[in-house]
Amino acid sequence: MKITALAGGVGGAKLAHGLSLILPPEDLTVIVNTGDDFEHLGLNISPDLDTVCYTLAGLANPETGWGRVNESWNAFANIEKLGGPAWFRLGDRDLATHLERTRRLKEGKPLSQITKEFCEAWNINPTVLPMTDSPVRTMVETEEGELAFQEYFVHRRCEPRVKGFRFDGVDVAEPAPGAKEALQSADAVIFCPSNPWVSIDPILRVVKQINKPVVAVSPIIGGEAVKGPAAKMYRELGIEPSALAVAEHYRTILKGFVLDNADRAFIEQVESMKVKIRAADTLMKNVEDRARLAQDVLHFAGSL
Ligand code: GDP
Ligand code: CA
């Protein structure tokens, strides 16, 4: 079965990794959010793309879910000592990625090409694509005004109350080369358990149309996000965070929905939306969990 998966960072990367353990590499394409990308210390940083690639390559830090394993922080510590910005932590190994990405972008290479080259260097066999090669920047509208995504997410630790989101540049952004084709040739499109507001929505705004059966996996378990601000965002936008809220979020494009066994109480309500449903253990604590959930999702997608 040919699968195209949409992913943000931490949650998306885990399921993408599970899928990569089961599918032949030519049958898996992962389209990754770049709305979180930003410039810092003069470098082009693509946090979600790096999380997905590090995870697929086995280079990710298993504790944090972001950044690299066996990381050291010499450059960062010395930047801090010089009075440089210390709110965004960059490890030494990670810095190499940003330095080299920035250099190649300056040479005029598109982000998708650079990502392909990095994947080759890291022995990543499935196809990983940024959603677009042009800059899209997620802006968070908060009670304290509009904040650039990393300013909100890292610098302000998601504290300001959210009122809405804007994806700067999205109207002129074309999907990265290969993204449309991957969506068209897929048997199913899987929305990984990523943040619906700031990881999946920006990708959907860029790709616009999906004509293949969509299966989404809920990032909300028992009314809470496993990690990050997804539940807080729902609450601040006046929506009770739940697997049901996620299904409603995607209802116009959803064919199947995977929620956690803890959320079986919502099965009937989701079914009444004419969406097929599967309950599973969706918490991915280790690699076995990732593979098992991926297998469940693939079986389910195959049955639709
Ligand atoms: P980010 O870009 O790093 O914030 O990552 P994503 O948007 O891809 O993932 C964040 C979402 O993943 C959060 O809403 C979490 O609730 C969800 N998430 C993280 N780990 C898991 C997991 O093991 N299972 C499920 N179902 N969701 C998860
Ligand atoms: Ca992200």
Coordinates of C-alpha atoms and ligand atoms in Angstrom, one line a residue:
M1 CA 0.0 0.0 0.0
K2 CA 1.3 3.4 -1.0
I3 CA 1.1 5.9 1.8
T4 CA 1.6 9.7 2.0
A5 CA 1.8 10.9 5.6
L6 CA 1.5 14.5 6.8
A7 CA 3.5 15.3 9.9
G8 CA 4.7 18.1 12.2
G9 CA 7.5 17.4 14.6
V10 CA 7.5 15.1 17.7
G11 CA 4.1 13.3 17.3
G12 CA 4.3 13.2 13.5
A13 CA 7.9 11.9 13.5
K14 CA 7.0 9.0 15.8
L15 CA 4.3 7.6 13.6
A16 CA 6.3 8.3 10.4
H17 CA 9.1 6.2 11.9
G18 CA 6.6 3.4 12.7
L19 CA 5.4 3.5 9.1
S20 CA 9.0 3.5 7.8
L21 CA 9.6 0.2 9.8
I22 CA 6.7 -1.5 7.9
L23 CA 6.4 0.0 4.4
P24 CA 9.0 -0.4 1.7
P25 CA 10.7 3.0 1.3
E26 CA 9.3 3.6 -2.2
D27 CA 5.8 3.3 -0.7
L28 CA 6.2 6.0 1.9
T29 CA 6.3 9.8 1.5
V30 CA 6.2 12.1 4.5
I31 CA 5.2 15.7 3.8
V32 CA 6.4 17.9 6.7
N33 CA 5.2 21.2 8.1
T34 CA 7.5 24.2 7.5
G35 CA 5.3 26.8 9.1
D36 CA 7.6 26.7 12.2
D37 CA 10.7 27.5 10.2
F38 CA 12.6 30.6 11.2
E39 CA 15.9 32.4 11.0
H40 CA 18.0 32.5 14.1
L41 CA 21.7 33.5 14.5
G42 CA 21.6 34.0 10.8
L43 CA 20.7 30.4 10.2
N44 CA 17.7 28.8 8.5
I45 CA 16.1 26.4 11.0
S46 CA 13.4 23.9 10.0
P47 CA 12.4 22.3 13.3
D48 CA 9.8 19.9 12.2
L49 CA 11.8 18.7 9.1
D50 CA 14.8 18.1 11.4
T51 CA 12.7 16.2 14.0
V52 CA 11.3 13.9 11.3
C53 CA 14.6 13.3 9.6
Y54 CA 16.5 12.8 12.9
T55 CA 13.8 10.4 14.0
L56 CA 13.8 8.4 10.8
A57 CA 17.6 8.2 10.8
G58 CA 17.8 7.1 14.4
L59 CA 19.6 10.3 15.3
A60 CA 16.9 11.9 17.5
N61 CA 17.2 12.4 21.2
P62 CA 14.7 9.9 22.6
E63 CA 14.2 11.9 25.8
T64 CA 13.2 15.3 24.3
G65 CA 11.8 14.0 21.0
W66 CA 13.6 17.0 19.3
G67 CA 17.2 17.6 18.7
R68 CA 19.9 15.0 18.5
V69 CA 21.0 12.1 20.6
N70 CA 24.5 12.4 22.2
E71 CA 24.4 16.1 21.8
S72 CA 26.9 18.6 23.2
W73 CA 26.2 22.3 23.8
N74 CA 29.6 24.0 23.5
A75 CA 28.6 26.5 20.8
F76 CA 25.4 27.4 22.6
A77 CA 27.1 27.8 26.0
N78 CA 29.7 30.1 24.4
I79 CA 27.0 32.1 22.5
E80 CA 25.3 32.6 25.8
K81 CA 28.6 33.7 27.4
L82 CA 28.9 36.4 24.8
G83 CA 25.5 37.7 25.5
G84 CA 23.9 36.1 22.5
P85 CA 20.3 34.9 22.4
A86 CA 19.8 31.9 24.8
W87 CA 16.1 31.3 24.4
F88 CA 16.5 28.8 21.5
R89 CA 18.8 26.0 22.4
L90 CA 20.9 24.6 19.5
G91 CA 23.2 21.7 20.1
D92 CA 26.6 21.3 18.3
R93 CA 25.6 18.4 16.1
D94 CA 22.3 20.1 15.3
L95 CA 24.1 23.3 14.4
A96 CA 25.9 21.6 11.6
T97 CA 22.6 20.8 10.0
H98 CA 21.5 24.5 10.1
L99 CA 24.9 25.8 9.0
E100 CA 24.9 23.5 6.0
R101 CA 21.2 24.0 5.2
T102 CA 21.8 27.8 5.3
R103 CA 24.8 27.5 3.0
R104 CA 23.0 25.5 0.4
L105 CA 19.9 27.8 0.5
K106 CA 22.3 30.7 -0.1
E107 CA 23.6 28.9 -3.2
G108 CA 20.0 29.0 -4.4
K109 CA 19.1 25.3 -3.8
P110 CA 15.5 24.7 -2.9
L111 CA 14.7 23.3 0.6
S112 CA 13.2 20.2 -0.9
Q113 CA 16.5 19.4 -2.8
I114 CA 18.6 20.1 0.4
T115 CA 16.3 17.8 2.3
K116 CA 16.7 15.1 -0.3
E117 CA 20.5 15.4 0.0
F118 CA 20.4 15.3 3.8
C119 CA 18.2 12.2 3.7
E120 CA 20.8 10.5 1.5
A121 CA 23.6 11.5 3.8
W122 CA 21.6 10.1 6.8
N123 CA 20.5 6.9 5.0
I124 CA 16.9 7.8 5.2
N125 CA 15.1 5.8 2.5
P126 CA 11.5 6.9 2.5
T127 CA 10.9 10.3 0.8
V128 CA 10.7 13.3 3.1
L129 CA 9.4 16.5 1.6
P130 CA 9.0 20.0 3.1
M131 CA 5.4 21.1 2.4
T132 CA 6.7 23.9 0.2
D133 CA 10.0 25.4 -0.9
S134 CA 8.7 29.0 -0.3
P135 CA 8.6 30.6 3.1
V136 CA 5.4 30.1 5.1
R137 CA 5.5 31.4 8.6
T138 CA 2.9 30.5 11.2
M139 CA 1.9 33.5 13.2
V140 CA 0.0 33.1 16.5
E141 CA -2.6 35.7 17.2
T142 CA -2.6 36.0 21.0
E143 CA -4.1 38.4 23.6
E144 CA -0.7 40.0 23.7
G145 CA -0.7 40.6 20.0
E146 CA 0.6 38.5 17.1
L147 CA 3.7 36.4 17.7
A148 CA 6.0 34.6 15.3
F149 CA 5.6 30.8 16.0
Q150 CA 8.9 30.2 17.8
E151 CA 8.5 33.4 19.7
Y152 CA 5.2 32.0 21.0
F153 CA 6.3 28.3 21.3
V154 CA 9.8 28.5 22.7
H155 CA 10.5 32.0 23.9
R156 CA 7.1 32.6 25.5
R157 CA 6.5 28.8 26.3
C158 CA 3.0 28.9 24.8
E159 CA 1.8 31.1 27.7
P160 CA -0.1 33.9 25.9
R161 CA -3.7 33.0 25.2
V162 CA -4.3 32.0 21.6
K163 CA -7.0 33.8 19.5
G164 CA -6.2 32.4 16.1
F165 CA -3.5 31.5 13.6
R166 CA -2.3 33.1 10.3
F167 CA 0.0 31.4 7.9
D168 CA 2.1 34.1 6.4
G169 CA 3.0 33.4 2.7
V170 CA 0.6 30.5 2.4
D171 CA -1.4 32.0 -0.4
V172 CA 1.5 32.1 -2.8
A173 CA 3.1 28.9 -1.6
E174 CA 3.2 26.0 -4.1
P175 CA 3.5 22.4 -2.8
A176 CA 7.1 21.2 -2.9
P177 CA 8.1 19.2 -6.1
G178 CA 6.7 15.7 -5.7
A179 CA 4.2 16.5 -3.0
K180 CA 1.1 16.7 -5.4
E181 CA 2.3 13.5 -7.1
A182 CA 2.7 11.7 -3.8
L183 CA -0.8 12.7 -2.7
Q184 CA -2.2 11.6 -6.1
S185 CA -0.4 8.2 -6.2
A186 CA -1.1 7.3 -2.6
D187 CA -3.7 4.6 -1.7
A188 CA -4.3 6.5 1.5
V189 CA -3.2 9.7 3.2
I190 CA -2.4 9.5 6.9
F191 CA -2.5 12.6 9.2
C192 CA 0.0 11.7 11.9
P193 CA -0.9 12.6 15.5
S194 CA 0.5 16.1 15.1
N195 CA -0.9 19.4 16.3
P196 CA -4.0 20.0 14.1
W197 CA -3.7 23.8 14.4
V198 CA -0.1 24.5 13.7
S199 CA 1.3 21.3 12.2
I200 CA -1.4 19.8 9.9
D201 CA -3.5 22.9 9.0
P202 CA -0.5 24.7 7.4
I203 CA 0.2 21.7 5.2
L204 CA -3.5 21.4 4.2
R205 CA -3.5 25.1 3.4
V206 CA -0.6 24.5 1.0
V207 CA -1.6 21.3 -0.6
K208 CA -5.3 22.5 -0.8
Q209 CA -6.8 19.3 -2.1
I210 CA -6.6 15.6 -1.2
N211 CA -8.5 13.2 -3.4
K212 CA -7.5 10.0 -1.6
P213 CA -8.9 8.5 1.5
V214 CA -7.7 10.3 4.6
V215 CA -7.1 8.6 7.9
A216 CA -6.2 10.9 10.9
V217 CA -4.7 9.7 14.2
S218 CA -5.7 11.8 17.2
P219 CA -3.0 13.7 19.0
I220 CA -5.4 14.2 21.9
I221 CA -5.7 11.3 24.4
G222 CA -8.2 11.5 27.3
G223 CA -8.7 15.2 26.6
E224 CA -5.0 16.2 26.8
A225 CA -2.1 16.5 24.4
V226 CA 0.7 14.0 25.0
K227 CA 3.1 16.9 24.6
G228 CA 2.8 20.5 23.6
P229 CA 0.0 23.1 23.4
A230 CA -2.7 21.4 21.3
A231 CA -5.2 20.9 24.1
K232 CA -4.5 24.4 25.5
M233 CA -5.1 25.9 22.0
Y234 CA -8.4 24.1 21.7
R235 CA -9.5 25.4 25.1
E236 CA -8.4 29.0 24.4
L237 CA -10.3 28.9 21.2
G238 CA -13.4 27.8 23.1
I239 CA -13.4 24.2 22.1
E240 CA -13.3 21.3 24.6
P241 CA -10.1 19.4 23.7
S242 CA -10.9 15.8 22.9
A243 CA -10.5 13.2 20.2
L244 CA -14.0 14.2 19.1
A245 CA -12.8 17.8 18.6
V246 CA -9.9 16.5 16.4
A247 CA -12.3 14.5 14.3
E248 CA -14.5 17.6 13.9
H249 CA -11.5 19.6 13.0
Y250 CA -10.9 17.4 10.0
R251 CA -14.4 16.3 9.3
T252 CA -14.7 17.6 5.8
I253 CA -11.8 15.6 4.5
L254 CA -11.9 12.6 6.8
K255 CA -12.6 9.0 5.8
G256 CA -11.2 7.2 8.8
F257 CA -10.3 8.3 12.3
V258 CA -8.0 6.5 14.8
L259 CA -8.6 7.4 18.4
D260 CA -7.1 6.0 21.6
N261 CA -8.8 3.1 23.4
A262 CA -9.2 5.6 26.3
D263 CA -11.5 7.6 24.1
R264 CA -13.9 4.8 23.0
A265 CA -16.8 6.9 24.5
F266 CA -16.6 9.1 21.4
I267 CA -17.0 6.3 18.9
E268 CA -20.7 6.7 18.3
Q269 CA -20.4 10.5 17.9
V270 CA -17.6 10.2 15.3
E271 CA -19.5 7.5 13.4
S272 CA -22.5 9.8 13.2
M273 CA -20.2 12.1 11.2
K274 CA -20.0 9.4 8.6
V275 CA -16.4 8.7 9.5
K276 CA -15.1 5.1 10.0
I277 CA -13.4 4.7 13.3
R278 CA -10.8 2.5 14.9
A279 CA -9.7 2.5 18.5
A280 CA -6.1 1.6 19.2
D281 CA -3.3 2.1 21.8
T282 CA -2.0 5.4 20.3
L283 CA 0.5 6.4 22.9
M284 CA 4.0 5.7 21.4
K285 CA 6.4 5.3 24.3
N286 CA 9.0 3.2 22.4
V287 CA 9.8 1.9 18.9
E288 CA 7.6 -1.2 19.3
D289 CA 4.6 1.1 20.0
R290 CA 5.4 3.1 16.9
A291 CA 5.5 0.0 14.7
R292 CA 2.4 -1.5 16.3
L293 CA 0.3 1.7 15.8
A294 CA 1.6 2.1 12.3
Q295 CA 0.5 -1.5 11.5
D296 CA -3.0 -0.8 13.1
V297 CA -3.3 2.4 11.0
L298 CA -2.3 0.6 7.8
H299 CA -4.7 -2.3 8.4
F300 CA -7.5 0.2 9.0
A301 CA -6.6 2.3 6.0
G302 CA -6.5 -0.8 3.9
S303 CA -10.0 -1.7 5.0
L304 CA -11.6 1.6 4.0
Ligands
GDP1 P1 5.7 19.4 17.2 O1 5.8 20.1 15.8 O2 7.0 19.0 17.7 O3 4.9 20.1 18.2 O4 5.0 18.0 16.9 P2 3.7 17.5 16.3 O5 2.7 18.6 15.9 O6 4.0 16.5 15.2 O7 3.2 16.7 17.5 C1 2.6 17.3 18.6 C2 1.4 16.5 19.0 O8 1.7 15.1 19.0 C3 0.8 16.8 20.3 O9 -0.5 17.3 20.2 C4 0.8 15.5 21.1 O10 -0.4 15.3 21.8 C5 1.0 14.5 20.0 N1 1.7 13.3 20.4 C6 3.0 13.2 20.8 N2 3.3 12.0 21.1 C7 2.2 11.2 20.8 C8 1.9 9.8 20.9 O11 2.7 9.0 21.3 N3 0.6 9.4 20.6 C9 -0.3 10.3 20.1 N4 -1.5 9.9 19.8 N5 -0.1 11.6 20.0 C10 1.2 12.1 20.4
CA2 CA 6.4 21.9 15.0

